[in-house]
Tab-separated table of C-alpha atoms and ligand atoms in Angstrom:
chain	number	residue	atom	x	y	z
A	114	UNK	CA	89.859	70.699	77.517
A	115	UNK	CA	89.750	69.367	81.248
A	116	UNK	CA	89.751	71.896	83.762
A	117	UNK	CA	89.064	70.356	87.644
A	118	UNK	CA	87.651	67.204	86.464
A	119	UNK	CA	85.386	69.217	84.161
A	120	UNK	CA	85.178	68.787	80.286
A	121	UNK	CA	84.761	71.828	78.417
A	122	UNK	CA	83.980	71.673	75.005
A	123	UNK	CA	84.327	73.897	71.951
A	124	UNK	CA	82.232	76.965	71.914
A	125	UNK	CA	81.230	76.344	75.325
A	126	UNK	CA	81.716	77.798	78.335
A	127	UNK	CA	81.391	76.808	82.229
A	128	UNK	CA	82.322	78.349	85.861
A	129	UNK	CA	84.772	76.200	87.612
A	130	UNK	CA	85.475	76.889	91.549
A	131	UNK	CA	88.352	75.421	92.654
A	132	UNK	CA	88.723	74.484	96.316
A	133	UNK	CA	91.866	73.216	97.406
A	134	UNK	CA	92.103	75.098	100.808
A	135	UNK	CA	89.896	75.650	103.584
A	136	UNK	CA	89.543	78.413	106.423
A	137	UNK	CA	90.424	77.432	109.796
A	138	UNK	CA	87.001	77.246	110.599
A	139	UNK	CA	86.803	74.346	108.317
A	140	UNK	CA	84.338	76.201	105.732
A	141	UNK	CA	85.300	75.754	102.007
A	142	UNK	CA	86.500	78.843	100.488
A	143	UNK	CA	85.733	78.844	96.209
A	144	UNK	CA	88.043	80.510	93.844
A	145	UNK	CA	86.035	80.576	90.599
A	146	UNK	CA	87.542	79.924	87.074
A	147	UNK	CA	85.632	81.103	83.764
A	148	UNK	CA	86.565	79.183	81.313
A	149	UNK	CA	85.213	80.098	77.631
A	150	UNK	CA	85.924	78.468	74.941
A	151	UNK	CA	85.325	79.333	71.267
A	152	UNK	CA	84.004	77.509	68.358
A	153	UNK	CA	87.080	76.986	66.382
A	154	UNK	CA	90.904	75.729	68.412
A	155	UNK	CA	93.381	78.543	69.260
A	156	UNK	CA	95.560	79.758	71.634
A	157	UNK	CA	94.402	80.078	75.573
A	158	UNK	CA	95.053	83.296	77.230
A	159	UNK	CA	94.532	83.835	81.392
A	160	UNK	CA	93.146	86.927	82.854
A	161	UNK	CA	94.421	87.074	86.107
A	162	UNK	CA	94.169	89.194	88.962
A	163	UNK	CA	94.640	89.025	92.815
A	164	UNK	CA	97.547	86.964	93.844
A	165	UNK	CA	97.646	89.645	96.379
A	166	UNK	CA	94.746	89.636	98.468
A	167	UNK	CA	94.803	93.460	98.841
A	168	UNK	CA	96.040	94.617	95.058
A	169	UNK	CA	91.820	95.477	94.431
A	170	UNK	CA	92.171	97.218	91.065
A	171	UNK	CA	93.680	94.204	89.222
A	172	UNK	CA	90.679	92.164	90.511
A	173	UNK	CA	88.379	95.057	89.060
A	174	UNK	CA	90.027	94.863	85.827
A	175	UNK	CA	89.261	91.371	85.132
A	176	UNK	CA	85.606	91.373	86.784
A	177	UNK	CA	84.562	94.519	84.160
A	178	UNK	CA	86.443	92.564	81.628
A	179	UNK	CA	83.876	89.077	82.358
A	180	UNK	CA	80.955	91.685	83.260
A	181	UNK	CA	81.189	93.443	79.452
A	182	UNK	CA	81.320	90.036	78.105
A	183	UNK	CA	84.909	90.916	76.395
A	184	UNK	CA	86.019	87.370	77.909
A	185	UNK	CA	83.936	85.258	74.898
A	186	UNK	CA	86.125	84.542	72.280
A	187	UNK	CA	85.128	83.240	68.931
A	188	UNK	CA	88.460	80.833	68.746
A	189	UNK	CA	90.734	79.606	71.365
A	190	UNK	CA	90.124	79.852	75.164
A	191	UNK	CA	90.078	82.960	77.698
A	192	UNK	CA	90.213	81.363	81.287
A	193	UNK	CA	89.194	84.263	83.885
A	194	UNK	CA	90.339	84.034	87.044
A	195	UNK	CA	89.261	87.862	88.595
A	196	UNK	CA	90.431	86.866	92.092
A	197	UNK	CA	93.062	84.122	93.097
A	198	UNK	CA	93.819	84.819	97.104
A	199	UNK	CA	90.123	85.054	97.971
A	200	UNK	CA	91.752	84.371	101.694
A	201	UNK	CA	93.933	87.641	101.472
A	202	UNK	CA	91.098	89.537	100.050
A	203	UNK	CA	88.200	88.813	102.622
A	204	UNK	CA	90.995	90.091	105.128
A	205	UNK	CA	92.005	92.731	103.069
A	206	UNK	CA	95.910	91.708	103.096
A	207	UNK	CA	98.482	90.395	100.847
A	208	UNK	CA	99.081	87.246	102.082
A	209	UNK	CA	97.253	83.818	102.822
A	210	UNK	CA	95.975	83.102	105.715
A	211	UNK	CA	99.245	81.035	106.562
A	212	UNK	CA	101.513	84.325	106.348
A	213	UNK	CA	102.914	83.383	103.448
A	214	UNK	CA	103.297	85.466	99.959
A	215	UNK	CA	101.499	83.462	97.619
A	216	UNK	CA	103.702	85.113	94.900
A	217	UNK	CA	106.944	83.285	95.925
A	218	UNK	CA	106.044	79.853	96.796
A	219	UNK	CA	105.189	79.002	93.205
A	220	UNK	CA	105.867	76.186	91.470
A	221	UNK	CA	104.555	75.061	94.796
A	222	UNK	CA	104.351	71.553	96.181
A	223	UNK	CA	100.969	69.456	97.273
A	224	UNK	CA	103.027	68.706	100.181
A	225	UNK	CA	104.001	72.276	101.316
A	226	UNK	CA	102.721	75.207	103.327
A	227	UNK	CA	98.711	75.796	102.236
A	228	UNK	CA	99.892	78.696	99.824
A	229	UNK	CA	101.806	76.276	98.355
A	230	UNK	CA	99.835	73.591	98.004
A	231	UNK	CA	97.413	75.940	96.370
A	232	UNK	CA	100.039	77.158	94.061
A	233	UNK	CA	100.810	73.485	93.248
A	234	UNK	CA	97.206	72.915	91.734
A	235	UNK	CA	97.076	75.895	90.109
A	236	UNK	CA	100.298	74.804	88.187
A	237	UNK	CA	98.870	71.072	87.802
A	238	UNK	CA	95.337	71.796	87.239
A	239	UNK	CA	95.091	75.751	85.013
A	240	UNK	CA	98.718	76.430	83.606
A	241	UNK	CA	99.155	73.300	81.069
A	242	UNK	CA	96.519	74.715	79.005
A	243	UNK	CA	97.844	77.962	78.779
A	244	UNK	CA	99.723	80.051	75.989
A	245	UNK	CA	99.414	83.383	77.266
A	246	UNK	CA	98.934	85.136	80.854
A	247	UNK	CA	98.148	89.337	81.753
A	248	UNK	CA	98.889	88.628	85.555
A	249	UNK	CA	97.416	91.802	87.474
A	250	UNK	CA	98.755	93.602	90.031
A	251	UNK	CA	99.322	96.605	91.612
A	252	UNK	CA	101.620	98.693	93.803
A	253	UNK	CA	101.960	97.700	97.559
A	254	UNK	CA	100.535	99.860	100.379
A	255	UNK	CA	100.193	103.455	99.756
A	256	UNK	CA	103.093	102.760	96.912
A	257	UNK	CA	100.775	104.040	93.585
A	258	UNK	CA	102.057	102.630	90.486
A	259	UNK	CA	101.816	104.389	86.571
A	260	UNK	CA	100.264	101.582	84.623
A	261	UNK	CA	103.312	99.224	83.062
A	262	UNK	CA	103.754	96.031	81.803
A	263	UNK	CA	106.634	93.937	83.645
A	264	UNK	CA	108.316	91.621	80.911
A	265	UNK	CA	111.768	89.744	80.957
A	266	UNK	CA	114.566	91.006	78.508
A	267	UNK	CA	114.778	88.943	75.546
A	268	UNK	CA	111.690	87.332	74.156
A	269	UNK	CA	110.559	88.635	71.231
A	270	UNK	CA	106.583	87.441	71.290
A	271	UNK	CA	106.376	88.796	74.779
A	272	UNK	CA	107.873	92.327	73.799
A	273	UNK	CA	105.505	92.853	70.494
A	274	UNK	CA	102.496	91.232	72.857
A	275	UNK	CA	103.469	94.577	75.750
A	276	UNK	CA	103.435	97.025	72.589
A	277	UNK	CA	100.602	95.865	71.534
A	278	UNK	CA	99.070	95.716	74.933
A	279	UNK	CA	100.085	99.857	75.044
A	280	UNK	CA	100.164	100.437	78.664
A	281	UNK	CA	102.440	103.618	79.251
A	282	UNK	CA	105.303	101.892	80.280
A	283	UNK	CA	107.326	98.683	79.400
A	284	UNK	CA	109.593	97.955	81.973
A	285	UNK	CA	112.039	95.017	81.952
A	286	UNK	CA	112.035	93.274	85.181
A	287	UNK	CA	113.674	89.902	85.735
A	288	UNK	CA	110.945	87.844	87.397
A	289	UNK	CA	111.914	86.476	91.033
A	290	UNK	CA	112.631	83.338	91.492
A	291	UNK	CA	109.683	81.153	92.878
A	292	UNK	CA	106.959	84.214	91.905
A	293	UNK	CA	103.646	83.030	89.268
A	294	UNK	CA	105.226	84.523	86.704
A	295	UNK	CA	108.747	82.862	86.538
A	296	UNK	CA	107.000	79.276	86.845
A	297	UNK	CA	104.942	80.238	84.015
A	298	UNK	CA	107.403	81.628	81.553
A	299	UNK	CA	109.779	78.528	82.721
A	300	UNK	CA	106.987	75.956	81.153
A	301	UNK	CA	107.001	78.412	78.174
A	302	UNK	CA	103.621	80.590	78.521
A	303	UNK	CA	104.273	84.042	77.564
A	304	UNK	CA	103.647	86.711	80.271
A	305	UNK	CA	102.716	90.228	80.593
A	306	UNK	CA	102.645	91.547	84.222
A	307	UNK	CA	100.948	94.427	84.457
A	308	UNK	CA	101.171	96.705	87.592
A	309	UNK	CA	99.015	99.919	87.930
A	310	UNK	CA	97.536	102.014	91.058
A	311	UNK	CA	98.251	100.899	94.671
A	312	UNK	CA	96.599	98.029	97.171
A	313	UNK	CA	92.954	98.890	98.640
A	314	UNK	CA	92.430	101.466	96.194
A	315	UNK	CA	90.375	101.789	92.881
A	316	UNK	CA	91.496	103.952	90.021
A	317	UNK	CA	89.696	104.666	87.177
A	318	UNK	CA	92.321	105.658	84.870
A	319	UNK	CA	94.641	102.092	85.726
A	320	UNK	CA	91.268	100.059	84.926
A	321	UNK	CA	90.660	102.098	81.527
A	322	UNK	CA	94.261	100.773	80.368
A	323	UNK	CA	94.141	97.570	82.102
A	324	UNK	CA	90.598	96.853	80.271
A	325	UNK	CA	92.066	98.133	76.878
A	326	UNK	CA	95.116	96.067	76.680
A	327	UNK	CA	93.247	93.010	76.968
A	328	UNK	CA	91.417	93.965	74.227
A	329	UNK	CA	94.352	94.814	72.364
A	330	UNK	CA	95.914	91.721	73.324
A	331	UNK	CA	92.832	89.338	72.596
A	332	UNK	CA	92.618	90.918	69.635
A	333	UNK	CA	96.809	90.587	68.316
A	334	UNK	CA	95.748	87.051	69.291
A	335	UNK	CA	92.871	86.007	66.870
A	336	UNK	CA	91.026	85.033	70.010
A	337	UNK	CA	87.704	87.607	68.588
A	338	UNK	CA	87.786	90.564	66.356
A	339	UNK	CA	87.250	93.711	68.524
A	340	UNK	CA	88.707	95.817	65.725
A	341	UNK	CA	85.829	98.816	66.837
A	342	UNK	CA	86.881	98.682	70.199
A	343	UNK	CA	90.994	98.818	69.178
A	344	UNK	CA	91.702	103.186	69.582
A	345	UNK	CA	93.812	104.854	67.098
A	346	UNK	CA	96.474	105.914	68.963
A	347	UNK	CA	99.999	106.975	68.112
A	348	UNK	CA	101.587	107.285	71.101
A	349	UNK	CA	104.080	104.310	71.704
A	350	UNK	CA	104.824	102.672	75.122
A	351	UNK	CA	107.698	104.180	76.845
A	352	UNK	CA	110.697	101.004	77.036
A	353	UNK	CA	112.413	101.238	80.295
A	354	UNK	CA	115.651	99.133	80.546
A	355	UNK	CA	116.356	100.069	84.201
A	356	UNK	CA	115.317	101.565	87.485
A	357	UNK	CA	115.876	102.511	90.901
A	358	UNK	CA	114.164	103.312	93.789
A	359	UNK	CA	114.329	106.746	96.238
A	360	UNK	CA	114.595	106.562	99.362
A	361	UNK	CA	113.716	108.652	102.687
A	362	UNK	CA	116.636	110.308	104.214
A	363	UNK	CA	114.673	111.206	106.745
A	364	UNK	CA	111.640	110.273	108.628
A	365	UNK	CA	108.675	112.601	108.962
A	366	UNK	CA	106.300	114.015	106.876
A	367	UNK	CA	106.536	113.933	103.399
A	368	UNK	CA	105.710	116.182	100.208
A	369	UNK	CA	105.586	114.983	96.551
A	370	UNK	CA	106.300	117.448	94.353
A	371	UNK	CA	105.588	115.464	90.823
A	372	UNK	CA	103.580	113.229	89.870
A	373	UNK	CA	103.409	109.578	89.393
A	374	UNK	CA	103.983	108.963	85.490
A	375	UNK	CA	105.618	112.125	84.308
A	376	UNK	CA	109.086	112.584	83.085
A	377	UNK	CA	111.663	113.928	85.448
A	378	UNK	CA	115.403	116.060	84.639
A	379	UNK	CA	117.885	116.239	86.464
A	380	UNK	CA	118.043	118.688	88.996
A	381	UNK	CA	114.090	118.655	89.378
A	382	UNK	CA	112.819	118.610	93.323
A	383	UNK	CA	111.046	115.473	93.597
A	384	UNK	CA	110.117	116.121	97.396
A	385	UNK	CA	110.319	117.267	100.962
A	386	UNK	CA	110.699	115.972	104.542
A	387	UNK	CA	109.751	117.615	107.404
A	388	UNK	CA	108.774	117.425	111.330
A	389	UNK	CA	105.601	118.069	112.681
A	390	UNK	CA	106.086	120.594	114.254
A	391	UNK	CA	107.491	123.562	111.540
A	392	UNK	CA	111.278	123.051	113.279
A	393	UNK	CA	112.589	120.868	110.116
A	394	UNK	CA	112.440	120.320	106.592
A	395	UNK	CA	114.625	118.936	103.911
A	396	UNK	CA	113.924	118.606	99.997
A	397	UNK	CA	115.423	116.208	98.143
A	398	UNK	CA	116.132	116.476	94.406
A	399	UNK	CA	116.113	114.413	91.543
A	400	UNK	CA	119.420	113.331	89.959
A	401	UNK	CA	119.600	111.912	86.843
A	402	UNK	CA	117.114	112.323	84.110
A	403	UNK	CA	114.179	109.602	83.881
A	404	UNK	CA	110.020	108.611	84.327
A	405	UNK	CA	108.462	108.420	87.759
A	406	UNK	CA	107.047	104.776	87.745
A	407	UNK	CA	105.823	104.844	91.445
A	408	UNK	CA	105.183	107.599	93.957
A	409	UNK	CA	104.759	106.402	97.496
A	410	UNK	CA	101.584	108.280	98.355
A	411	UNK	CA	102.126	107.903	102.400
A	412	UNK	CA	101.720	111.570	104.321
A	413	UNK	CA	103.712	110.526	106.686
A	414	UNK	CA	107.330	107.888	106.078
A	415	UNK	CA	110.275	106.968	107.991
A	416	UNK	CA	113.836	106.858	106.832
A	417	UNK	CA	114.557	104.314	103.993
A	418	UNK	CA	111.082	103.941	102.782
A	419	UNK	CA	110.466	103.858	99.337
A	420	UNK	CA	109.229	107.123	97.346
A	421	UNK	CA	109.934	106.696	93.896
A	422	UNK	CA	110.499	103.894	91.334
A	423	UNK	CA	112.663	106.235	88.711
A	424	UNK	CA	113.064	104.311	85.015
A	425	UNK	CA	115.512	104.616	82.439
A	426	UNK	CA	115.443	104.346	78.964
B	1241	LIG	ZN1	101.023	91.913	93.455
């Protein structure tokens, strides 16, 4: 295997950075790749998180994931990468430095915008070797996502791979055009996108079943047998065929009145809107029966933000 003009061979394992882009002060900035490879050939799976700058929790996920070591497999690859838009994250945004979403300029082009051109190697120089991708992310802003795995209708591997994975939630989402994840799945790696918790924020509970589905997964794969670190559980991921979001009829300040993950009926008040100043305030009810994927956690929202992501099944 030949990462960056490095040779990895079976059973070993090395720390690529990659450093296609530079600051505007000229300094080099150094996305590291781990790349470990097992004794025997088998499939590759990426860990990846931080196409976002800001989405922290998907980065922790993948750092405990190399720190406990659960990255080594016995056959095939795992290629880490804990943190992709190091730019976004020193400045604590979504974005590269160039403004752009590095999550829609994908396949890219070594000719393009510097998010692009940095897309373009990671296509060239990291996707052809690999079979399988958890991409992680997380909900934008104060926007606090119940941990889910994102996954097109209609492919069988990738559906039985997001069961076995056993976040809460299975939502099918068609991928954007130009995003990581369509380029991938369009060169035939299978992809689970997982989303869980919001941007700048840490959650304990979102790492706990980020962590254990890539166990799971590695696992389902033959990549290393963590059969004592697999949990007995019986409760099934929840399959969501469709969604919609709430919005704010009003501006002001706003009231959640369920939480982010449970099931909803009709009828149910989800919320309330008010002034500032004890003059005004509105609730707003639920209307047709479903699973709160996302709660906007904001105190305060104007009219037409999003509060809820509401699934179906
Ligand atoms: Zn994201």
């Amino acid at each position: 295997m030949k990462i960056l003009n490095h040779t990895i061979g079976l059973g070993e394992s090395i720390q690529v950075k990659m450093n296609f882009a530079r600051l505007n002060t000229r300094d080099t900035i150094e996305v590291p790749i781990i790349v470990q490879r097992g004794k025997k050939e088998g499939p590759c799976l990426l860990l990846i998180g931080g196409v976002h700058g800001d989405e922290t929790n998907g980065v922790e996920i993948v750092r405990q994931i190399v720190a406990k070591g659960l990255n080594k497999p016995d056959v095939g690859t795992i290629i880490c990468i804990p943190l992709l838009n190091v730019f976004g994250f020193i400045n604590q945004t979504r974005e590269f430095p160039d403004g752009r979403d590095l999550n829609r300029v994908f396949p890219g082009s070594d000719k393009g915008s510097l998010a692009s051109r940095f897309a373009f190697h990671i296509m060239k120089e990291v996707i052809p070797h690999v079979d399988y991708c958890i991409d992680y992310h997380t909900g934008g802003a104060q926007r606090f996502n119940y941990s889910q795995i994102r996954i097109d209708e209609g492919d069988e591997e990738t559906f039985k791979l997001a069961e076995i994975f056993n976040a809460p939630y299975i939502v099918y989402s068609k991928s954007a055009e130009r995003t990581f994840r369509k380029s991938m799945v369009k060169l035939g790696v299978k992809v689970l996108l997982f989303e869980g918790g919001k941007s700048l924020n840490l959650d304990k509970t979102v790492t706990k079943v980020g962590i254990q589905g890539a166990i799971n997964v590695i696992h389902e794969l033959g990549l290393r047998d963590l059969s004592s670190k697999i949990l007995k559980e019986d409760q099934k991921p929840v399959l969501i065929k469709s969604s919609k979001w709430i919005r704010a009829r009003h501006s002001g300040m706003y009231r959640s009145d369920v939480r982010v993950g449970q099931k909803v009926l009709k009828g149910v008040k989800l919320g309330s809107i008010s002034d500032p100043f004890g003059n005004f305030e509105k609730g707003f009810k639920n209307n047709q029966e479903g699973y709160i994927l996302n709660s906007n956690h904001a105190p305060v929202v104007n009219q037409g933000d999003a509060l809820f992501h509401i699934g179906f099944e």
